[in-house]
């Protein structure tokens, strides 16, 4: 089955997990400390797994994909009558004073672990473990480059949700530092990404070993530099009213649009990434008929000849090979016996599954995030991404003919199809999750069966960001051509529509409408919905005073003894 090392070594890394004063307490049962660790490839594998492990959060509201989708204008709160927290977040209320604390603490755990790698690894000589000094140096550069990228990743996650945050970039930095400004925070993010790009080996993706899939590389860092550039310049221009077209660096320099476009040009020319031939083949529903022993359980997929590209890179265990996906959050199944519950299963697929409806091939979930019907109604039927992204309930061809409504709140008749429970009969036996069967997992609990990767970055975004930064249509039209659509001239409005249709429900929409300054008008609508069998009206009360930022966890504010100030509107 899929082996996720991130989960297995967290217990070894106790000495690099804390953001408190105990961080430098190097006594541990494994006789490893900051002075003796980072000395072998095995040490580095464990240490890096600890960094990636910090992506996972206990509280589902701190899960980036869930948090961002709940905030967007294309997904509603949903759930059942008791799922009040989803509705509060959807309506820009803070359900609890520490809604996002797990995000905060996990990000700083990842930052602390990355700091240790960045400081301790450069002086290590790995040559005795490799056939040549060149290979040893390449290995070292990969480790340091990944750590630089992940530190930027965690700071970017914090900054796009909460704004300026404390910058702790060395082992010895005080842990009670005040919040840096928005610009200072993004300058550090850009500086780390620039260093990662310059450090990571320029190895084409098809030549990267499959066992390294899921790790950051040079091309991922270049793509994230563009995402950070667009978010920072857009936010400062449209939300703060301070127009800028440059991304600052920590040393006082900056990166221009041309600089960032050059990174993307390098990625497009040399990375080896490319678009999948069919957008719909990126998503696991395209494999369910094959998984069910070539039984047609999803007629629509059969009629369209869909064939999943898989989720293990260019040489997947299942699927035809995926050159489009660039950076993901990997998932396993979890087990209640680990005392971790479903943290390591894809909870976006669980929580946004259809409430109290267990069908084949779409299983049940908690019914969060029903789809805004305005998106379905406004989307051209000729665009295959429409039915490739949105699941229409009560449609036999879509496998939802047996759907029974009035099971949850904010029901609209539509759910997302990209991240959802997929299941079918196991031979002549019981219905089980598709991933449970593929990886022969023993626990078929519906809460633990979601081993689908969450995609943070796809090559399609490289193309669309290139169009947005350069004001040219080539990248945008390449994405449109994949969908069988005619080319169009570049305009920001055309680019916005293309991003909406290409990346619906992938956790990007919220950040797009914030950076474009569209967030204040994005929720100007009222919908007819069903709330557990009762007709109701749905609307959202976005509050402009928040400037698109979420609250700093109240516990962190109290622990700072007044050093941290809360974000406006909270």
Coordinates of C-alpha atoms in Angstrom, one line a residue:
X1 CA 0.0 0.0 0.0
X2 CA 1.0 3.6 -0.2
X3 CA 3.7 4.3 2.4
X4 CA 3.7 7.8 3.9
X5 CA 6.9 8.3 5.8
X6 CA 5.7 11.6 7.2
X7 CA 3.6 9.7 9.7
X8 CA 6.1 7.2 10.9
X9 CA 8.9 9.3 12.1
X10 CA 7.1 12.1 14.0
X11 CA 7.9 10.4 17.3
X12 CA 11.6 10.5 16.6
X13 CA 11.6 14.2 16.0
X14 CA 10.4 15.4 19.4
X15 CA 13.5 17.6 19.8
X16 CA 12.6 19.8 16.9
X17 CA 8.8 20.2 17.3
X18 CA 8.3 22.8 19.9
X19 CA 8.1 26.6 19.5
X20 CA 8.5 27.1 23.2
X21 CA 11.6 27.5 25.3
X22 CA 11.9 23.7 25.5
X23 CA 12.9 23.7 21.8
X24 CA 16.6 23.6 22.8
X25 CA 16.2 20.8 25.3
X26 CA 18.2 18.2 23.4
X27 CA 17.9 15.2 25.9
X28 CA 16.0 12.4 24.3
X29 CA 15.6 8.7 24.4
X30 CA 17.1 8.2 21.0
X31 CA 20.5 9.8 21.8
X32 CA 20.0 12.3 19.0
X33 CA 20.3 16.0 19.4
X34 CA 20.9 19.1 17.3
X35 CA 24.7 18.5 17.4
X36 CA 24.7 14.9 16.4
X37 CA 21.7 14.7 14.1
X38 CA 21.6 15.6 10.4
X39 CA 24.7 13.5 9.8
X40 CA 23.4 10.7 7.6
X41 CA 20.9 10.3 4.8
X42 CA 18.7 8.4 7.2
X43 CA 18.7 11.3 9.6
X44 CA 17.8 13.6 6.8
X45 CA 15.0 11.4 5.6
X46 CA 13.5 11.4 9.1
X47 CA 14.0 15.1 9.7
X48 CA 12.4 16.0 6.4
X49 CA 9.5 13.7 7.0
X50 CA 9.0 15.6 10.3
X51 CA 8.8 18.9 8.3
X52 CA 6.1 17.5 5.9
X53 CA 4.2 16.0 8.8
X54 CA 3.4 19.5 10.1
X55 CA 1.1 20.0 7.1
X56 CA -1.5 17.8 8.9
X57 CA -3.7 19.4 11.5
X58 CA -6.0 17.9 14.1
X59 CA -8.9 20.5 13.9
X60 CA -10.6 20.2 10.5
X61 CA -11.0 24.0 10.3
X62 CA -7.2 24.3 10.4
X63 CA -7.0 22.1 7.3
X64 CA -6.1 24.5 4.5
X65 CA -8.3 23.0 1.9
X66 CA -11.4 22.9 4.1
X67 CA -10.8 26.3 5.5
X68 CA -10.4 28.0 2.1
X69 CA -13.3 26.2 0.5
X70 CA -15.7 27.1 3.3
X71 CA -14.8 30.7 2.9
X72 CA -15.2 30.8 -0.9
X73 CA -18.3 32.1 -2.7
X74 CA -18.8 28.8 -4.6
X75 CA -19.4 26.5 -1.6
X76 CA -21.9 26.8 1.2
X77 CA -21.6 25.8 4.8
X78 CA -23.9 22.8 4.7
X79 CA -23.7 19.8 7.1
X80 CA -26.4 18.9 9.5
X81 CA -28.2 21.0 12.1
X82 CA -25.5 20.3 14.6
X83 CA -22.7 21.4 12.2
X84 CA -22.7 24.9 13.4
X85 CA -19.0 25.6 13.1
X86 CA -19.2 25.1 9.3
X87 CA -22.0 27.6 9.0
X88 CA -20.3 30.1 11.3
X89 CA -17.1 30.0 9.2
X90 CA -19.1 30.2 6.0
X91 CA -20.8 33.3 7.3
X92 CA -17.5 34.9 8.5
X93 CA -18.1 34.3 12.2
X94 CA -15.4 32.9 14.4
X95 CA -17.1 29.7 15.8
X96 CA -14.5 29.3 18.6
X97 CA -11.7 31.6 19.8
X98 CA -9.1 29.0 18.6
X99 CA -10.6 28.0 15.3
X100 CA -7.3 28.2 13.5
X101 CA -4.9 27.4 16.3
X102 CA -3.9 24.0 15.0
X103 CA -2.9 25.7 11.8
X104 CA -0.8 28.2 13.7
X105 CA 0.9 25.6 16.0
X106 CA 1.5 23.1 13.2
X107 CA 3.0 25.7 10.9
X108 CA 5.4 26.8 13.6
X109 CA 6.3 23.2 14.3
X110 CA 7.2 22.8 10.6
X111 CA 9.1 26.1 10.6
X112 CA 11.2 25.0 13.7
X113 CA 12.0 21.7 12.1
X114 CA 12.9 23.4 8.8
X115 CA 15.1 25.9 10.6
X116 CA 17.1 23.1 12.2
X117 CA 17.8 21.5 8.7
X118 CA 18.7 24.8 7.2
X119 CA 21.2 25.6 9.9
X120 CA 22.7 22.2 10.6
X121 CA 22.9 20.5 7.2
X122 CA 25.2 22.8 5.1
X123 CA 28.3 21.8 7.1
X124 CA 27.6 18.1 6.9
X125 CA 29.8 15.9 4.7
X126 CA 27.7 13.2 3.1
X127 CA 30.4 12.0 0.7
X128 CA 31.0 8.7 2.4
X129 CA 27.4 7.7 1.6
X130 CA 27.5 8.4 -2.1
X131 CA 29.6 7.2 -5.1
X132 CA 30.9 10.7 -5.9
X133 CA 31.2 14.1 -4.2
X134 CA 28.9 15.5 -6.8
X135 CA 26.1 13.1 -5.8
X136 CA 26.7 13.9 -2.1
X137 CA 26.4 17.7 -2.9
X138 CA 23.3 17.2 -4.9
X139 CA 21.7 15.3 -2.0
X140 CA 22.7 18.0 0.5
X141 CA 21.3 20.7 -1.8
X142 CA 18.0 18.8 -2.1
X143 CA 17.6 18.6 1.7
X144 CA 18.4 22.3 2.3
X145 CA 16.3 23.4 -0.7
X146 CA 13.3 21.4 0.5
X147 CA 13.6 22.9 4.0
X148 CA 13.8 26.4 2.6
X149 CA 10.7 25.8 0.4
X150 CA 8.7 24.3 3.3
X151 CA 9.6 27.2 5.6
X152 CA 8.2 29.5 2.9
X153 CA 5.2 27.2 2.5
X154 CA 4.3 27.4 6.1
X155 CA 4.8 31.2 6.4
X156 CA 2.7 31.6 3.2
X157 CA -0.1 29.5 4.7
X158 CA -0.1 31.7 7.8
X159 CA 0.2 35.0 6.0
X160 CA -2.6 34.4 3.4
X161 CA -5.0 33.5 6.2
X162 CA -3.8 35.8 9.0
X163 CA -1.6 38.5 7.6
X164 CA 1.8 39.4 9.2
X165 CA 3.1 36.9 11.7
X166 CA 6.2 36.5 14.0
X167 CA 9.3 35.6 11.9
X168 CA 11.4 32.9 13.6
X169 CA 14.0 31.9 11.1
X170 CA 16.9 30.5 13.3
X171 CA 17.0 28.0 16.1
X172 CA 18.0 30.8 18.5
X173 CA 15.4 33.3 17.5
X174 CA 13.2 34.3 20.4
X175 CA 9.8 32.6 20.4
X176 CA 8.0 35.6 21.7
X177 CA 8.8 37.9 18.8
X178 CA 6.1 40.4 17.8
X179 CA 4.1 40.0 14.6
X180 CA 6.1 41.2 11.5
X181 CA 4.3 43.4 9.1
X182 CA 2.5 42.0 6.1
X183 CA 5.3 43.2 3.8
X184 CA 8.1 41.9 6.0
X185 CA 6.4 38.5 6.2
X186 CA 6.1 38.2 2.4
X187 CA 9.7 39.4 2.0
X188 CA 10.8 36.4 4.1
X189 CA 8.6 34.1 2.1
X190 CA 10.0 35.4 -1.2
X191 CA 13.6 35.2 0.1
X192 CA 13.2 31.6 1.1
X193 CA 11.6 30.7 -2.2
X194 CA 14.4 32.4 -4.1
X195 CA 17.0 30.5 -2.1
X196 CA 15.2 27.3 -2.6
X197 CA 15.1 27.8 -6.4
X198 CA 18.8 28.6 -6.5
X199 CA 19.6 25.5 -4.3
X200 CA 17.4 22.7 -5.5
X201 CA 18.8 20.6 -8.4
X202 CA 17.3 21.3 -11.8
X203 CA 16.2 17.7 -12.3
X204 CA 13.3 17.2 -14.8
X205 CA 10.3 15.8 -13.1
X206 CA 10.2 12.6 -15.3
X207 CA 13.7 11.7 -14.0
X208 CA 12.8 12.2 -10.3
X209 CA 12.4 8.7 -8.7
X210 CA 8.9 7.7 -7.8
X211 CA 9.8 7.4 -4.1
X212 CA 10.5 11.1 -4.1
X213 CA 7.1 12.0 -5.3
X214 CA 5.3 14.4 -3.0
X215 CA 8.6 16.2 -2.1
X216 CA 9.2 19.8 -3.2
X217 CA 11.6 20.5 -6.0
X218 CA 12.9 23.4 -8.0
X219 CA 9.9 23.6 -10.3
X220 CA 7.5 23.6 -7.4
X221 CA 9.4 26.5 -5.8
X222 CA 9.2 28.4 -9.0
X223 CA 5.5 27.9 -9.3
X224 CA 5.0 29.0 -5.7
X225 CA 7.0 32.1 -6.3
X226 CA 4.5 33.1 -8.9
X227 CA 1.6 32.3 -6.6
X228 CA 3.2 34.4 -3.8
X229 CA 3.9 37.3 -6.2
X230 CA 0.3 37.4 -7.4
X231 CA -1.2 37.2 -3.9
X232 CA 1.1 39.8 -2.4
X233 CA 0.9 42.4 -5.2
X234 CA -2.9 41.8 -5.5
X235 CA -3.6 42.1 -1.8
X236 CA -1.5 45.2 -1.4
X237 CA -3.0 46.9 -4.4
X238 CA -6.6 45.9 -4.0
X239 CA -7.1 45.3 -0.3
X240 CA -4.6 47.8 1.2
X241 CA -4.8 50.4 -1.5
X242 CA -1.0 50.5 -1.8
X243 CA -0.5 49.7 -5.5
X244 CA 2.7 47.7 -6.2
X245 CA 4.0 45.4 -8.9
X246 CA 7.0 44.1 -7.1
X247 CA 7.5 41.4 -4.5
X248 CA 9.9 42.5 -1.7
X249 CA 12.9 40.5 -0.5
X250 CA 14.3 40.5 3.0
X251 CA 17.6 42.2 2.0
X252 CA 15.7 45.2 0.6
X253 CA 15.7 44.0 -3.0
X254 CA 12.6 42.9 -4.9
X255 CA 11.4 40.7 -7.7
X256 CA 9.5 42.2 -10.6
X257 CA 6.9 40.7 -12.8
X258 CA 9.6 39.9 -15.4
X259 CA 11.7 38.2 -12.8
X260 CA 8.8 35.9 -11.8
X261 CA 7.8 35.3 -15.4
X262 CA 11.4 34.1 -16.0
X263 CA 11.0 31.5 -13.3
X264 CA 7.8 30.3 -14.9
X265 CA 9.4 30.2 -18.3
X266 CA 12.2 28.0 -16.9
X267 CA 9.5 25.7 -15.4
X268 CA 7.6 25.5 -18.6
X269 CA 10.7 24.8 -20.7
X270 CA 12.7 22.5 -18.5
X271 CA 10.5 20.9 -15.8
X272 CA 9.0 18.1 -17.9
X273 CA 5.6 18.8 -16.5
X274 CA 2.7 18.9 -18.9
X275 CA -1.1 19.0 -18.9
X276 CA -3.0 15.7 -18.6
X277 CA -4.8 15.0 -21.9
X278 CA -8.2 15.2 -20.3
X279 CA -9.0 17.3 -17.2
X280 CA -11.4 14.7 -15.9
X281 CA -8.6 12.1 -15.8
X282 CA -7.0 14.0 -12.9
X283 CA -9.7 12.8 -10.5
X284 CA -10.3 9.4 -9.0
X285 CA -13.8 9.0 -10.3
X286 CA -12.1 8.3 -13.7
X287 CA -10.8 5.0 -12.3
X288 CA -13.8 3.7 -10.4
X289 CA -15.0 1.5 -13.3
X290 CA -11.6 -0.1 -13.7
X291 CA -11.3 -0.6 -10.0
X292 CA -14.7 -2.4 -9.9
X293 CA -13.2 -5.1 -12.2
X294 CA -14.3 -3.1 -15.3
X295 CA -17.9 -3.0 -14.2
X296 CA -19.7 0.2 -15.3
X297 CA -20.7 1.7 -12.0
X298 CA -20.3 5.3 -13.3
X299 CA -21.9 5.3 -16.8
X300 CA -20.7 8.9 -17.5
X301 CA -17.1 7.9 -17.0
X302 CA -17.5 4.9 -19.3
X303 CA -19.2 6.9 -22.0
X304 CA -16.4 9.5 -22.0
X305 CA -13.6 6.9 -22.0
X306 CA -12.0 8.3 -18.9
X307 CA -8.8 6.8 -17.6
X308 CA -7.2 8.1 -14.4
X309 CA -3.6 9.4 -14.6
X310 CA -3.0 8.3 -11.0
X311 CA -1.5 10.1 -8.1
X312 CA 2.0 8.7 -7.8
X313 CA 3.7 10.9 -10.4
X314 CA 5.0 9.7 -13.7
X315 CA 5.0 6.0 -12.8
X316 CA 1.9 5.4 -10.6
X317 CA 0.8 2.2 -8.9
X318 CA -2.6 2.8 -10.5
X319 CA -3.3 4.9 -13.5
X320 CA -1.6 5.9 -16.7
X321 CA 1.0 8.4 -15.4
X322 CA 0.6 11.9 -14.1
X323 CA 2.9 14.7 -15.3
X324 CA 0.5 17.6 -14.3
X325 CA 0.4 17.3 -10.5
X326 CA 3.3 19.1 -9.0
X327 CA 2.9 19.3 -5.2
X328 CA 0.4 17.5 -3.0
X329 CA -0.6 16.6 0.5
X330 CA -0.3 12.8 0.7
X331 CA -2.9 10.8 2.6
X332 CA -3.1 7.4 4.0
X333 CA -6.1 5.9 5.9
X334 CA -5.6 6.5 9.6
X335 CA -6.9 4.2 12.3
X336 CA -8.7 5.0 15.5
X337 CA -6.1 2.8 17.3
X338 CA -3.3 5.3 16.5
X339 CA -5.0 7.9 18.6
X340 CA -4.9 10.1 15.6
X341 CA -8.4 9.4 14.2
X342 CA -8.8 10.6 10.7
X343 CA -6.1 13.3 10.6
X344 CA -4.2 11.3 8.0
X345 CA -7.1 10.6 5.7
X346 CA -8.3 13.2 3.2
X347 CA -11.0 14.9 5.3
X348 CA -12.0 17.2 2.5
X349 CA -13.4 14.1 0.7
X350 CA -15.0 13.0 4.0
X351 CA -16.6 16.3 5.1
X352 CA -17.8 17.3 1.6
X353 CA -19.3 13.9 0.8
X354 CA -23.0 13.6 0.3
X355 CA -24.8 13.5 3.7
X356 CA -26.5 10.3 4.7
X357 CA -26.4 8.9 1.1
X358 CA -24.2 5.9 0.5
X359 CA -24.4 5.2 -3.2
X360 CA -22.2 3.5 -5.8
X361 CA -19.9 5.0 -6.8
X362 CA -20.3 8.0 -4.5
X363 CA -20.3 7.3 -0.8
X364 CA -21.5 9.3 2.1
X365 CA -19.9 12.1 4.1
X366 CA -20.9 14.9 6.3
X367 CA -22.5 17.1 3.7
X368 CA -20.4 20.2 4.2
X369 CA -19.8 22.6 1.3
X370 CA -22.7 22.1 -1.1
X371 CA -22.1 23.8 -4.4
X372 CA -23.5 27.3 -5.2
X373 CA -26.1 26.6 -8.0
X374 CA -25.2 29.8 -9.7
X375 CA -21.9 28.2 -10.8
X376 CA -23.7 25.3 -12.4
X377 CA -26.3 27.5 -14.1
X378 CA -23.7 30.0 -15.5
X379 CA -21.2 27.4 -16.7
X380 CA -21.3 26.5 -20.4
X381 CA -22.5 22.9 -20.9
X382 CA -19.9 22.5 -23.7
X383 CA -17.1 22.8 -21.2
X384 CA -16.4 19.2 -20.0
X385 CA -15.0 20.6 -16.7
X386 CA -18.5 21.4 -15.6
X387 CA -19.6 17.8 -15.2
X388 CA -16.0 17.0 -14.4
X389 CA -16.1 19.2 -11.3
X390 CA -19.7 19.3 -10.1
X391 CA -21.8 16.2 -9.1
X392 CA -25.4 16.6 -10.0
X393 CA -27.6 14.7 -7.6
X394 CA -30.5 12.6 -8.8
X395 CA -28.8 11.8 -12.2
X396 CA -28.6 8.1 -13.1
X397 CA -25.7 8.6 -15.5
X398 CA -23.7 10.3 -12.8
X399 CA -24.3 7.4 -10.4
X400 CA -26.6 9.5 -8.1
X401 CA -30.0 8.3 -9.3
X402 CA -30.8 6.9 -5.9
X403 CA -30.1 10.1 -4.1
X404 CA -32.5 11.0 -1.2
X405 CA -32.6 14.7 -0.3
X406 CA -33.5 16.6 2.9
X407 CA -30.7 14.9 4.9
X408 CA -28.7 18.1 5.6
X409 CA -28.6 21.9 5.5
X410 CA -28.0 24.3 2.6
X411 CA -28.9 21.5 0.1
X412 CA -28.7 22.8 -3.5
X413 CA -28.7 19.5 -5.4
X414 CA -24.9 19.7 -6.2
X415 CA -21.7 18.6 -4.6
X416 CA -18.1 18.7 -5.6
X417 CA -16.9 15.7 -7.7
X418 CA -13.1 16.3 -7.4
X419 CA -12.8 15.4 -3.7
X420 CA -15.6 13.0 -2.6
X421 CA -16.0 9.5 -1.3
X422 CA -15.6 6.9 -4.0
X423 CA -16.7 3.3 -3.5
X424 CA -17.9 0.1 -5.1
X425 CA -18.6 -3.5 -4.3
X426 CA -15.5 -5.7 -3.5
X427 CA -16.2 -8.5 -6.0
X428 CA -19.5 -10.0 -4.9
X429 CA -19.1 -8.8 -1.4
X430 CA -19.7 -5.6 0.5
X431 CA -19.4 -2.0 -0.8
X432 CA -16.1 -0.6 0.3
X433 CA -14.1 2.5 -0.4
X434 CA -12.1 2.4 -3.7
X435 CA -8.8 3.3 -2.1
X436 CA -9.4 0.8 0.7
X437 CA -9.6 -1.9 -2.0
X438 CA -6.7 -0.6 -4.1
X439 CA -4.3 -0.5 -1.2
X440 CA -5.8 -3.5 0.6
X441 CA -6.4 -1.6 3.9
X442 CA -8.0 -3.6 6.6
X443 CA -10.3 -0.9 8.2
X444 CA -13.1 0.0 5.8
X445 CA -14.6 2.7 8.1
X446 CA -16.2 5.4 6.0
X447 CA -14.3 8.0 7.9
X448 CA -10.9 6.5 7.2
X449 CA -11.2 5.5 3.5
X450 CA -10.0 8.6 1.8
X451 CA -6.4 8.2 0.6
X452 CA -6.8 10.6 -2.3
X453 CA -4.0 13.2 -2.5
X454 CA -4.9 16.9 -2.1
X455 CA -3.3 18.8 -5.0
X456 CA -1.7 22.1 -3.9
X457 CA -0.1 22.9 -7.3
X458 CA -0.9 21.7 -10.8
X459 CA 0.9 22.6 -14.0
X460 CA -2.3 24.2 -15.3
X461 CA -1.7 26.9 -12.7
X462 CA 1.8 27.5 -14.0
X463 CA 0.2 28.3 -17.4
X464 CA -2.6 30.5 -16.0
X465 CA -0.3 32.4 -13.7
X466 CA 2.1 33.0 -16.6
X467 CA -0.8 34.5 -18.6
X468 CA -1.8 36.7 -15.6
X469 CA 1.7 37.9 -14.9
X470 CA 2.6 38.6 -18.5
X471 CA -0.8 39.7 -19.8
X472 CA -0.6 37.2 -22.6
X473 CA -3.1 34.5 -23.7
X474 CA -0.9 31.5 -24.6
X475 CA -1.0 29.8 -21.2
X476 CA -4.7 30.4 -20.7
X477 CA -5.5 29.1 -24.2
X478 CA -3.4 26.0 -23.6
X479 CA -5.7 25.2 -20.7
X480 CA -8.8 26.0 -22.7
X481 CA -7.6 23.9 -25.6
X482 CA -7.3 20.9 -23.2
X483 CA -11.0 21.5 -22.4
X484 CA -11.8 21.6 -26.2
X485 CA -12.6 25.4 -26.0
X486 CA -11.7 28.0 -28.6
X487 CA -8.9 30.5 -27.9
X488 CA -9.7 33.9 -26.6
X489 CA -7.9 37.2 -26.3
X490 CA -6.3 37.9 -22.9
X491 CA -8.2 40.0 -20.4
X492 CA -8.3 39.9 -16.7
X493 CA -12.0 39.0 -16.8
X494 CA -11.3 36.1 -19.1
X495 CA -8.5 34.9 -16.9
X496 CA -10.7 35.1 -13.8
X497 CA -13.4 33.0 -15.4
X498 CA -10.8 30.4 -16.6
X499 CA -9.4 30.1 -13.1
X500 CA -12.9 29.6 -11.6
X501 CA -13.6 26.8 -14.0
X502 CA -10.2 25.1 -13.9
X503 CA -9.7 25.2 -10.2
X504 CA -13.2 25.0 -8.7
X505 CA -13.2 23.5 -5.2
X506 CA -9.4 23.2 -5.1
X507 CA -8.9 25.7 -2.3
X508 CA -7.8 28.6 -4.6
X509 CA -11.0 30.5 -5.2
X510 CA -11.1 32.3 -1.8
X511 CA -7.5 33.6 -2.2
X512 CA -8.2 34.7 -5.8
X513 CA -11.2 36.8 -4.9
X514 CA -9.3 38.4 -2.0
X515 CA -6.3 39.3 -4.1
X516 CA -8.4 40.6 -7.0
X517 CA -10.3 42.8 -4.5
X518 CA -13.5 41.0 -5.6
X519 CA -14.4 39.7 -2.1
X520 CA -16.6 42.6 -1.1
X521 CA -19.0 41.9 -4.0
X522 CA -18.6 38.1 -4.4
X523 CA -21.4 37.4 -1.9
X524 CA -24.1 39.7 -3.3
X525 CA -26.6 36.9 -3.8
X526 CA -29.4 35.0 -2.1
X527 CA -30.1 31.3 -2.8
X528 CA -33.1 29.0 -2.3
X529 CA -31.9 26.0 -0.3
X530 CA -33.3 23.2 1.7
X531 CA -32.4 23.0 5.4
X532 CA -33.1 19.4 6.6
X533 CA -36.4 19.2 4.7
X534 CA -37.4 22.9 5.1
X535 CA -37.3 25.5 2.4
X536 CA -34.9 28.3 3.4
X537 CA -33.0 31.3 2.1
X538 CA -29.2 31.4 2.1
X539 CA -27.0 34.4 2.2
X540 CA -23.5 35.4 3.5
X541 CA -22.5 38.3 5.6
X542 CA -19.0 39.0 4.5
X543 CA -17.5 41.8 6.7
X544 CA -15.2 44.2 4.8
X545 CA -13.5 45.3 8.0
X546 CA -11.7 41.9 8.2
X547 CA -9.9 42.6 4.9
X548 CA -10.1 38.9 4.0
X549 CA -8.1 37.9 7.0
X550 CA -9.0 35.3 9.7
X551 CA -8.5 35.8 13.4
X552 CA -5.2 35.1 15.2
X553 CA -5.9 32.3 17.8
X554 CA -7.0 33.9 21.1
X555 CA -4.8 31.5 23.0
X556 CA -1.7 32.8 21.2
X557 CA -2.7 36.4 21.9
X558 CA -3.0 35.6 25.6
X559 CA 0.3 33.7 25.7
X560 CA 2.0 36.6 24.0
X561 CA 1.0 38.9 27.0
X562 CA -0.4 41.5 24.7
X563 CA 2.5 41.4 22.1
X564 CA 0.2 40.2 19.4
X565 CA -2.7 42.4 18.2
X566 CA -5.8 40.8 16.9
X567 CA -6.7 41.3 13.2
X568 CA -9.4 43.9 12.5
X569 CA -13.0 42.8 12.6
X570 CA -12.3 39.9 15.1

